[in-house]
């Protein structure tokens, strides 16, 4: 009798384990998202050149710019951020270096904020990536009406140096 109970217990545990493993492996199929587009003026960039003169790991560009709900419209917020050189250009890619960028978007007198982060290749001779090339970064979270925000930010530099910032926020 104990052998039957032991087999049923093992079978139940195996079934429960397989159900849990299947559930943990599933991803949400909810594709509900919200898109928010803001327009950023050409940012003011300041380079903090650390270490030896010229490009070296740890060099940081700090930047800021006003944000608008439409190109040239009223100011609705600001973006602040930094781009830190984390990988120098290599023989394989002599014109590209990798920078880690963190962006703070603030709205409603800094009460509503989102934060985005990502690493991307930049021209070694310029503080910004090329125009027309979208760059996607992770949205790490937010405050106020963006509390719990997650998704991605797509930044596109325009020909005049301004940016179009498209937030895709998952609901």
Coordinates of N, CA, C and O in Angstrom, one line a residue:
X1 N 0.8 -1.2 0.0 CA 0.0 0.0 0.0 C 0.9 1.3 0.0 O 0.6 2.2 -0.7
X2 N 1.9 1.3 0.8 CA 2.8 2.4 0.8 C 3.5 2.7 -0.6 O 3.8 3.8 -0.9
X3 N 3.7 1.6 -1.3 CA 4.4 1.7 -2.6 C 3.4 2.4 -3.6 O 3.8 3.3 -4.4
X4 N 2.1 2.2 -3.5 CA 1.1 2.9 -4.3 C 1.1 4.3 -4.0 O 1.1 5.2 -4.9
X5 N 1.1 4.7 -2.7 CA 1.0 6.1 -2.3 C 2.3 6.8 -2.7 O 2.2 7.9 -3.2
X6 N 3.4 6.1 -2.6 CA 4.7 6.7 -3.0 C 4.7 7.0 -4.5 O 5.1 8.1 -5.0
X7 N 4.2 6.1 -5.3 CA 4.2 6.3 -6.8 C 3.2 7.4 -7.1 O 3.5 8.2 -8.0
X8 N 2.1 7.5 -6.5 CA 1.1 8.6 -6.8 C 1.7 9.9 -6.4 O 1.5 10.9 -7.1
X9 N 2.4 10.0 -5.3 CA 3.0 11.2 -4.8 C 4.1 11.6 -5.8 O 4.2 12.8 -6.2
X10 N 4.9 10.7 -6.2 CA 6.0 11.0 -7.2 C 5.4 11.5 -8.5 O 5.8 12.5 -9.1
X11 N 4.3 10.8 -9.0 CA 3.7 11.2 -10.2 C 3.0 12.6 -10.1 O 3.1 13.4 -11.0
X12 N 2.4 12.8 -9.0 CA 1.8 14.2 -8.8 C 2.9 15.2 -8.7 O 2.7 16.3 -9.3
X13 N 4.0 15.0 -8.1 CA 5.1 15.9 -8.0 C 5.7 16.2 -9.4 O 6.0 17.3 -9.8
X14 N 5.8 15.1 -10.2 CA 6.3 15.3 -11.5 C 5.4 16.1 -12.4 O 5.8 17.0 -13.2
X15 N 4.1 15.8 -12.3 CA 3.1 16.6 -13.0 C 3.1 18.1 -12.6 O 3.1 18.9 -13.5
X16 N 3.2 18.3 -11.3 CA 3.2 19.7 -10.8 C 4.5 20.4 -11.3 O 4.4 21.6 -11.8
X17 N 5.6 19.7 -11.3 CA 6.9 20.3 -11.7 C 6.8 20.6 -13.2 O 7.3 21.7 -13.7
X18 N 6.2 19.8 -14.0 CA 6.2 20.0 -15.5 C 5.2 21.2 -15.8 O 5.5 22.0 -16.7
X19 N 4.1 21.3 -15.0 CA 3.2 22.4 -15.2 C 3.9 23.7 -14.8 O 3.8 24.7 -15.5
X20 N 4.6 23.7 -13.7 CA 5.3 24.9 -13.3 C 6.4 25.3 -14.3 O 6.6 26.5 -14.6
X21 N 7.2 24.4 -14.8 CA 8.2 24.7 -15.8 C 7.6 25.3 -17.0 O 8.1 26.2 -17.6
X22 N 6.5 24.7 -17.5 CA 5.8 25.2 -18.7 C 5.3 26.6 -18.4 O 5.4 27.5 -19.3
X23 N 4.7 26.9 -17.3 CA 4.2 28.2 -17.0 C 5.3 29.2 -16.9 O 5.2 30.4 -17.3
X24 N 6.4 28.9 -16.3 CA 7.6 29.8 -16.2 C 8.2 30.1 -17.5 O 8.7 31.2 -17.7
X25 N 8.1 29.2 -18.4 CA 8.7 29.5 -19.8 C 7.8 30.3 -20.7 O 8.2 30.7 -21.7
X26 N 6.5 30.4 -20.3 CA 5.6 31.2 -21.2 C 5.8 32.7 -21.0 O 6.2 33.2 -20.0
X27 N 5.6 33.3 -22.1 CA 5.7 34.8 -22.2 C 4.3 35.4 -22.4 O 3.5 34.7 -23.0
X28 N 4.1 36.6 -21.9 CA 2.8 37.2 -22.1 C 2.6 37.4 -23.6 O 3.5 37.9 -24.3
X29 N 1.4 37.0 -24.0 CA 1.1 37.3 -25.4 C 0.3 38.6 -25.6 O -0.2 38.9 -26.6
X30 N 0.1 39.3 -24.5 CA -0.6 40.6 -24.5 C 0.3 41.6 -25.2 O 1.3 42.0 -24.7
X31 N -0.2 42.0 -26.3 CA 0.6 42.9 -27.1 C 0.1 44.4 -26.9 O 0.3 45.2 -27.8
X32 N -0.6 44.6 -25.9 CA -1.2 45.9 -25.6 C -0.1 46.9 -25.3 O 0.7 46.6 -24.4
X33 N 0.0 47.9 -26.0 CA 1.1 48.9 -25.8 C 0.5 50.3 -26.1 O -0.5 50.5 -26.7
X34 N 1.2 51.3 -25.6 CA 0.9 52.7 -25.8 C 2.1 53.4 -26.4 O 3.2 53.1 -25.9
X35 N 1.9 54.2 -27.4 CA 3.0 54.9 -28.0 C 3.0 56.4 -27.7 O 1.9 57.0 -27.8
X36 N 4.1 56.9 -27.3 CA 4.2 58.4 -27.0 C 5.4 58.9 -27.8 O 6.5 58.4 -27.7
X37 N 5.1 59.9 -28.6 CA 6.2 60.5 -29.4 C 6.5 62.0 -28.8 O 5.5 62.7 -28.7
X38 N 7.7 62.3 -28.6 CA 8.1 63.6 -28.2 C 9.3 64.0 -29.1 O 10.0 63.2 -29.7
X39 N 9.4 65.4 -29.3 CA 10.4 65.9 -30.1 C 11.4 66.7 -29.3 O 11.0 67.6 -28.5
X40 N 12.6 66.4 -29.5 CA 13.7 66.9 -28.7 C 14.5 67.9 -29.5 O 14.9 67.6 -30.6
X41 N 14.7 69.1 -29.0 CA 15.6 70.1 -29.6 C 17.0 69.5 -29.7 O 17.4 68.6 -29.0
X42 N 17.8 70.1 -30.6 CA 19.3 69.7 -30.6 C 19.8 69.8 -29.2 O 19.8 70.9 -28.6
X43 N 20.4 68.8 -28.7 CA 20.9 68.8 -27.3 C 22.2 69.6 -27.2 O 23.0 69.8 -28.1
X44 N 22.4 70.2 -26.0 CA 23.6 70.8 -25.6 C 24.5 69.7 -25.1 O 24.1 69.0 -24.1
X45 N 25.7 69.5 -25.7 CA 26.6 68.5 -25.3 C 27.8 69.0 -24.6 O 28.4 70.0 -25.1
X46 N 28.3 68.4 -23.6 CA 29.5 68.8 -22.9 C 30.3 67.5 -22.7 O 29.9 66.6 -22.1
X47 N 31.6 67.5 -23.2 CA 32.5 66.4 -23.0 C 33.3 66.5 -21.7 O 33.9 67.5 -21.5
X48 N 33.3 65.5 -21.0 CA 34.2 65.3 -19.8 C 35.3 64.3 -20.2 O 35.0 63.1 -20.3
X49 N 36.4 64.8 -20.6 CA 37.5 63.9 -21.1 C 38.4 63.5 -19.9 O 39.2 64.2 -19.4
X50 N 38.2 62.2 -19.5 CA 38.9 61.7 -18.4 C 40.1 60.9 -18.9 O 40.1 60.4 -20.0
X51 N 41.1 60.7 -18.1 CA 42.3 59.9 -18.5 C 43.1 60.7 -19.5 O 43.1 61.9 -19.5
X52 N 43.8 60.0 -20.4 CA 44.6 60.6 -21.3 C 43.8 61.5 -22.3 O 42.7 61.1 -22.6
X53 N 44.4 62.6 -22.8 CA 43.6 63.4 -23.8 C 43.2 62.5 -25.0 O 43.9 61.6 -25.4
X54 N 42.0 62.9 -25.5 CA 41.4 62.1 -26.6 C 40.5 61.0 -26.1 O 40.3 60.9 -24.8
X55 N 40.0 60.2 -26.9 CA 39.0 59.2 -26.6 C 39.7 58.1 -25.7 O 40.7 57.6 -26.0
X56 N 39.0 57.8 -24.6 CA 39.5 56.7 -23.7 C 38.3 56.3 -22.8 O 37.4 57.0 -22.6
X57 N 38.3 55.0 -22.4 CA 37.2 54.5 -21.6 C 36.9 55.4 -20.4 O 37.8 55.9 -19.7
X58 N 35.7 55.7 -20.2 CA 35.2 56.5 -19.1 C 34.9 58.0 -19.5 O 34.3 58.7 -18.7
X59 N 35.4 58.4 -20.7 CA 35.0 59.7 -21.2 C 33.5 59.8 -21.2 O 32.8 58.8 -21.6
X60 N 32.9 60.9 -20.9 CA 31.5 61.1 -20.8 C 31.0 62.4 -21.5 O 31.6 63.4 -21.3
X61 N 30.0 62.2 -22.3 CA 29.2 63.4 -22.8 C 28.0 63.5 -21.9 O 27.2 62.6 -21.7
X62 N 27.8 64.7 -21.4 CA 26.6 65.0 -20.6 C 25.8 65.9 -21.6 O 26.3 66.7 -22.3
X63 N 24.5 65.8 -21.5 CA 23.6 66.5 -22.4 C 22.3 66.8 -21.8 O 21.8 66.2 -20.9
X64 N 21.6 67.8 -22.4 CA 20.2 68.2 -22.0 C 19.6 68.9 -23.2 O 20.3 69.5 -24.0
X65 N 18.2 68.8 -23.2 CA 17.5 69.5 -24.2 C 16.0 69.6 -23.8 O 15.5 68.7 -23.1
X66 N 15.3 70.6 -24.3 CA 13.8 70.7 -24.1 C 13.1 69.7 -25.0 O 13.6 69.3 -26.0
X67 N 11.9 69.3 -24.5 CA 11.0 68.4 -25.2 C 9.7 69.1 -25.6 O 9.3 70.0 -24.9
X68 N 9.2 68.7 -26.8 CA 7.9 69.3 -27.3 C 7.0 68.1 -27.7 O 7.4 67.1 -28.1
X69 N 5.7 68.4 -27.7 CA 4.7 67.4 -28.1 C 4.6 67.4 -29.7 O 4.1 66.4 -30.2
X70 N 5.0 68.5 -30.3 CA 5.1 68.6 -31.8 C 6.3 69.4 -32.1 O 6.8 70.2 -31.3
X71 N 6.9 69.2 -33.3 CA 8.1 69.9 -33.6 C 7.9 71.4 -33.5 O 6.9 72.0 -34.1
X72 N 8.7 72.1 -32.7 CA 8.6 73.5 -32.5 C 7.4 74.0 -31.6 O 7.2 75.2 -31.4
X73 N 6.6 73.0 -31.1 CA 5.5 73.4 -30.2 C 6.0 73.8 -28.8 O 7.2 73.9 -28.6
X74 N 5.0 74.0 -27.9 CA 5.4 74.4 -26.6 C 6.3 73.4 -25.8 O 6.1 72.2 -26.1
X75 N 7.1 73.8 -24.9 CA 8.0 72.9 -24.2 C 7.1 72.1 -23.2 O 6.3 72.7 -22.4
X76 N 7.2 70.8 -23.2 CA 6.4 70.0 -22.3 C 7.3 69.2 -21.3 O 6.8 68.5 -20.4
X77 N 8.6 69.3 -21.4 CA 9.5 68.6 -20.5 C 11.0 68.8 -20.9 O 11.3 69.7 -21.8
X78 N 11.8 68.0 -20.3 CA 13.3 68.1 -20.6 C 13.8 66.7 -20.6 O 13.3 65.7 -20.0
X79 N 14.9 66.5 -21.3 CA 15.7 65.3 -21.3 C 17.1 65.6 -20.8 O 17.7 66.7 -21.2
X80 N 17.6 64.8 -19.9 CA 19.0 64.9 -19.4 C 19.6 63.6 -19.6 O 19.0 62.6 -19.5
X81 N 20.9 63.6 -19.8 CA 21.6 62.2 -19.9 C 23.1 62.3 -20.0 O 23.7 63.4 -19.9
X82 N 23.6 61.1 -20.2 CA 25.1 61.0 -20.3 C 25.3 59.8 -21.2 O 24.6 58.8 -21.3
X83 N 26.5 59.9 -21.9 CA 26.9 58.8 -22.8 C 28.4 58.5 -22.4 O 29.2 59.4 -22.5
X84 N 28.6 57.4 -21.9 CA 30.0 57.0 -21.4 C 30.6 56.0 -22.3 O 30.0 55.0 -22.7
X85 N 31.9 56.3 -22.7 CA 32.6 55.4 -23.6 C 33.0 54.2 -22.8 O 33.7 54.2 -21.8
X86 N 32.5 53.0 -23.3 CA 32.8 51.8 -22.6 C 33.6 50.8 -23.4 O 34.1 49.8 -22.9
X87 N 33.7 51.0 -24.8 CA 34.5 50.2 -25.6 C 35.1 51.0 -26.7 O 34.4 51.6 -27.5
X88 N 36.4 51.0 -26.8 CA 37.1 51.8 -27.8 C 37.0 51.2 -29.2 O 36.6 50.0 -29.3
X89 N 37.2 52.0 -30.2 CA 37.2 51.5 -31.6 C 38.3 50.4 -31.7 O 39.3 50.4 -31.0
X90 N 38.0 49.4 -32.5 CA 39.0 48.2 -32.7 C 39.5 48.2 -34.1 O 39.0 48.9 -35.0
X91 N 40.5 47.3 -34.3 CA 40.9 47.2 -35.7 C 39.8 46.7 -36.6 O 39.8 47.1 -37.8
X92 N 38.9 45.9 -36.1 CA 37.8 45.4 -36.9 C 36.8 46.5 -37.2 O 36.2 46.5 -38.2
X93 N 36.6 47.4 -36.3 CA 35.7 48.6 -36.4 C 36.4 49.8 -36.0 O 36.1 50.4 -34.9
X94 N 37.3 50.3 -36.8 CA 38.2 51.5 -36.4 C 37.4 52.8 -36.3 O 37.9 53.7 -35.7
X95 N 36.2 52.9 -36.8 CA 35.4 54.1 -36.8 C 34.3 54.1 -35.8 O 33.5 55.1 -35.7
X96 N 34.1 53.0 -35.0 CA 33.0 52.9 -34.1 C 33.5 52.6 -32.7 O 34.4 51.8 -32.5
X97 N 32.9 53.2 -31.7 CA 33.1 52.9 -30.3 C 31.8 52.8 -29.7 O 30.8 53.3 -30.1
X98 N 31.7 52.0 -28.6 CA 30.5 51.7 -27.9 C 30.3 52.7 -26.7 O 31.3 52.8 -25.9
X99 N 29.2 53.3 -26.6 CA 28.9 54.1 -25.4 C 27.6 53.7 -24.8 O 26.6 53.3 -25.4
X100 N 27.6 53.7 -23.4 CA 26.4 53.4 -22.7 C 25.7 54.7 -22.4 O 26.3 55.7 -21.9
X101 N 24.5 54.8 -22.7 CA 23.7 56.0 -22.6 C 22.6 55.8 -21.6 O 21.8 54.8 -21.7
X102 N 22.4 56.8 -20.7 CA 21.3 56.8 -19.8 C 20.5 58.1 -20.1 O 21.2 59.2 -20.2
X103 N 19.2 58.0 -20.2 CA 18.4 59.2 -20.5 C 17.3 59.3 -19.5 O 16.6 58.4 -19.1
X104 N 17.1 60.5 -19.0 CA 16.1 60.9 -18.0 C 15.1 61.9 -18.7 O 15.5 63.0 -19.0
X105 N 13.9 61.4 -18.9 CA 12.9 62.3 -19.5 C 12.0 62.8 -18.4 O 11.5 62.0 -17.6
X106 N 11.8 64.1 -18.2 CA 11.0 64.7 -17.2 C 9.9 65.5 -17.7 O 10.1 66.2 -18.7
X107 N 8.7 65.3 -17.1 CA 7.5 66.1 -17.5 C 6.9 66.6 -16.3 O 7.1 66.1 -15.1
X108 N 5.9 67.5 -16.4 CA 5.1 68.0 -15.3 C 5.9 68.4 -14.1 O 5.8 67.9 -13.0
X109 N 6.9 69.3 -14.4 CA 7.7 69.9 -13.3 C 8.5 68.8 -12.6 O 8.6 68.8 -11.4
X110 N 9.0 67.8 -13.3 CA 9.8 66.7 -12.9 C 9.0 65.7 -12.0 O 9.6 64.8 -11.4
X111 N 7.7 65.8 -12.0 CA 6.9 64.8 -11.3 C 6.7 63.5 -12.0 O 6.6 62.4 -11.4
X112 N 6.6 63.6 -13.4 CA 6.5 62.4 -14.2 C 7.8 62.2 -14.9 O 8.2 63.1 -15.7
X113 N 8.4 61.0 -14.7 CA 9.7 60.8 -15.4 C 9.8 59.4 -15.9 O 9.1 58.5 -15.4
X114 N 10.6 59.2 -16.9 CA 11.0 57.9 -17.4 C 12.5 57.8 -17.6 O 13.1 58.9 -17.8
X115 N 13.0 56.6 -17.4 CA 14.5 56.4 -17.5 C 14.7 55.3 -18.6 O 14.0 54.3 -18.6
X116 N 15.6 55.6 -19.5 CA 16.0 54.6 -20.5 C 17.5 54.4 -20.5 O 18.2 55.3 -20.2
X117 N 17.9 53.2 -20.9 CA 19.3 52.9 -20.9 C 19.6 51.9 -22.0 O 18.9 51.0 -22.4
X118 N 20.8 52.1 -22.6 CA 21.3 51.1 -23.6 C 22.7 51.4 -24.1 O 23.2 52.5 -23.8
X119 N 23.3 50.5 -24.8 CA 24.6 50.6 -25.3 C 24.5 50.6 -26.8 O 23.8 49.7 -27.4
X120 N 25.3 51.4 -27.5 CA 25.2 51.5 -28.9 C 26.5 52.0 -29.5 O 27.3 52.7 -28.8
X121 N 26.8 51.6 -30.8 CA 28.0 52.1 -31.4 C 27.8 53.5 -32.0 O 26.8 53.8 -32.6
X122 N 28.8 54.3 -31.7 CA 28.9 55.7 -32.2 C 30.1 55.9 -33.0 O 31.1 55.3 -32.8
X123 N 30.1 56.9 -33.9 CA 31.3 57.3 -34.6 C 32.3 57.7 -33.6 O 32.0 58.5 -32.7
X124 N 33.6 57.3 -33.8 CA 34.6 57.6 -32.8 C 34.9 59.1 -32.8 O 35.5 59.6 -31.9
X125 N 34.6 59.8 -33.9 CA 34.9 61.3 -34.0 C 33.7 62.2 -33.7 O 33.8 63.4 -33.9
X126 N 32.6 61.6 -33.3 CA 31.4 62.5 -33.0 C 30.7 62.2 -31.7 O 30.8 61.0 -31.3
X127 N 30.1 63.1 -31.1 CA 29.4 62.9 -29.9 C 28.0 62.3 -30.0 O 27.4 61.9 -29.0
X128 N 27.5 62.2 -31.3 CA 26.2 61.7 -31.5 C 26.2 60.7 -32.6 O 27.1 60.7 -33.4
X129 N 25.2 59.8 -32.7 CA 25.1 58.8 -33.7 C 24.6 59.5 -35.0 O 24.1 60.6 -35.0
X130 N 24.7 58.8 -36.1 CA 24.3 59.4 -37.4 C 22.8 59.7 -37.5 O 22.0 58.9 -37.0
X131 N 22.5 60.7 -38.3 CA 21.1 61.0 -38.5 C 20.4 59.9 -39.3 O 21.0 59.3 -40.2
X132 N 19.1 59.7 -39.0 CA 18.3 58.8 -39.7 C 18.4 57.3 -39.3 O 17.8 56.5 -39.8
X133 N 19.3 57.1 -38.3 CA 19.5 55.7 -37.8 C 18.9 55.5 -36.5 O 19.3 56.1 -35.5
X134 N 17.8 54.8 -36.4 CA 17.1 54.6 -35.1 C 17.9 53.8 -34.1 O 18.6 52.8 -34.5
X135 N 17.9 54.2 -32.9 CA 18.6 53.5 -31.8 C 17.5 53.1 -30.8 O 16.8 54.0 -30.3
X136 N 17.5 51.9 -30.4 CA 16.5 51.4 -29.4 C 17.2 51.1 -28.1 O 18.2 50.5 -28.0
X137 N 16.5 51.6 -27.0 CA 17.0 51.4 -25.7 C 15.9 50.9 -24.8 O 14.7 51.1 -25.1
X138 N 16.2 50.3 -23.7 CA 15.2 49.7 -22.7 C 14.7 50.9 -21.9 O 15.5 51.7 -21.4
X139 N 13.4 50.8 -21.6 CA 12.8 51.7 -20.6 C 12.9 51.0 -19.3 O 12.3 49.9 -19.1
X140 N 13.6 51.6 -18.3 CA 13.8 50.9 -17.0 C 12.7 51.2 -16.0 O 12.6 50.4 -15.1
X141 N 12.0 52.2 -16.2 CA 10.9 52.5 -15.2 C 10.5 54.0 -15.2 O 10.9 54.7 -16.2
X142 N 9.8 54.4 -14.2 CA 9.4 55.8 -14.2 C 8.7 56.2 -12.9 O 8.6 55.4 -12.0
X143 N 8.3 57.4 -12.8 CA 7.6 58.0 -11.6 C 6.4 58.7 -12.1 O 6.1 58.9 -13.3
X144 N 5.5 59.0 -11.1 CA 4.3 59.7 -11.4 C 3.4 58.9 -12.4 O 3.2 57.7 -12.1
X145 N 2.9 59.5 -13.4 CA 2.0 58.7 -14.3 C 2.8 57.6 -15.1 O 2.2 56.8 -15.7
X146 N 4.1 57.6 -15.0 CA 4.9 56.6 -15.7 C 5.4 55.5 -14.7 O 6.3 54.7 -15.0
X147 N 4.9 55.5 -13.5 CA 5.3 54.6 -12.5 C 5.1 53.1 -13.0 O 4.0 52.8 -13.5
X148 N 6.1 52.3 -12.9 CA 6.0 51.0 -13.4 C 6.2 50.8 -14.9 O 6.0 49.8 -15.5
X149 N 6.6 51.9 -15.6 CA 6.8 51.9 -17.0 C 7.8 50.9 -17.4 O 8.8 50.6 -16.8
X150 N 7.5 50.2 -18.6 CA 8.4 49.3 -19.2 C 8.2 49.3 -20.7 O 7.1 49.6 -21.1
X151 N 9.2 48.9 -21.4 CA 9.1 48.9 -22.9 C 10.4 49.3 -23.5 O 11.4 49.0 -23.0
X152 N 10.3 50.1 -24.6 CA 11.5 50.5 -25.3 C 11.3 52.0 -25.8 O 10.2 52.4 -26.0
X153 N 12.4 52.6 -26.0 CA 12.5 53.9 -26.5 C 13.3 53.9 -27.8 O 14.4 53.3 -27.9
X154 N 12.7 54.4 -28.9 CA 13.4 54.5 -30.2 C 13.8 55.9 -30.4 O 12.9 56.8 -30.5
X155 N 15.1 56.2 -30.5 CA 15.6 57.6 -30.7 C 16.1 57.7 -32.1 O 16.9 56.8 -32.6
X156 N 15.6 58.7 -32.8 CA 16.1 58.9 -34.2 C 16.6 60.4 -34.3 O 15.9 61.3 -34.0
X157 N 17.9 60.5 -34.6 CA 18.5 61.8 -34.8 C 18.0 62.4 -36.2 O 18.1 61.7 -37.2
X158 N 17.5 63.6 -36.2 CA 17.1 64.2 -37.4 C 18.3 65.0 -38.1 O 19.3 65.2 -37.4
X159 N 18.1 65.3 -39.3 CA 19.2 66.0 -40.1 C 19.6 67.3 -39.4 O 20.8 67.7 -39.6
X160 N 18.7 68.0 -38.7 CA 19.1 69.3 -38.1 C 19.7 69.1 -36.7 O 19.9 70.1 -36.0
X161 N 19.9 67.9 -36.3 CA 20.5 67.7 -34.9 C 19.5 67.4 -33.8 O 19.8 67.1 -32.7
X162 N 18.2 67.7 -34.1 CA 17.1 67.4 -33.2 C 16.8 65.9 -33.2 O 17.4 65.2 -34.0
X163 N 16.0 65.5 -32.3 CA 15.7 64.0 -32.2 C 14.2 63.8 -32.1 O 13.4 64.7 -31.6
X164 N 13.7 62.7 -32.6 CA 12.4 62.2 -32.5 C 12.5 61.0 -31.5 O 13.2 60.1 -31.8
X165 N 11.8 61.1 -30.4 CA 11.8 60.1 -29.4 C 10.5 59.4 -29.3 O 9.5 60.0 -29.0
X166 N 10.5 58.1 -29.6 CA 9.2 57.3 -29.6 C 9.3 56.3 -28.4 O 10.1 55.4 -28.5
X167 N 8.4 56.4 -27.5 CA 8.3 55.5 -26.3 C 7.2 54.5 -26.7 O 6.1 54.8 -27.1
X168 N 7.5 53.2 -26.6 CA 6.6 52.2 -26.7 C 6.4 51.5 -25.3 O 7.4 50.8 -24.9
X169 N 5.4 51.9 -24.6 CA 5.2 51.4 -23.3 C 4.2 50.2 -23.2 O 3.1 50.3 -23.8
X170 N 4.6 49.2 -22.6 CA 3.7 48.0 -22.4 C 2.7 48.2 -21.3 O 3.1 48.8 -20.3
X171 N 1.5 47.8 -21.5 CA 0.5 48.0 -20.5 C 0.3 46.7 -19.7 O 0.6 45.6 -20.2

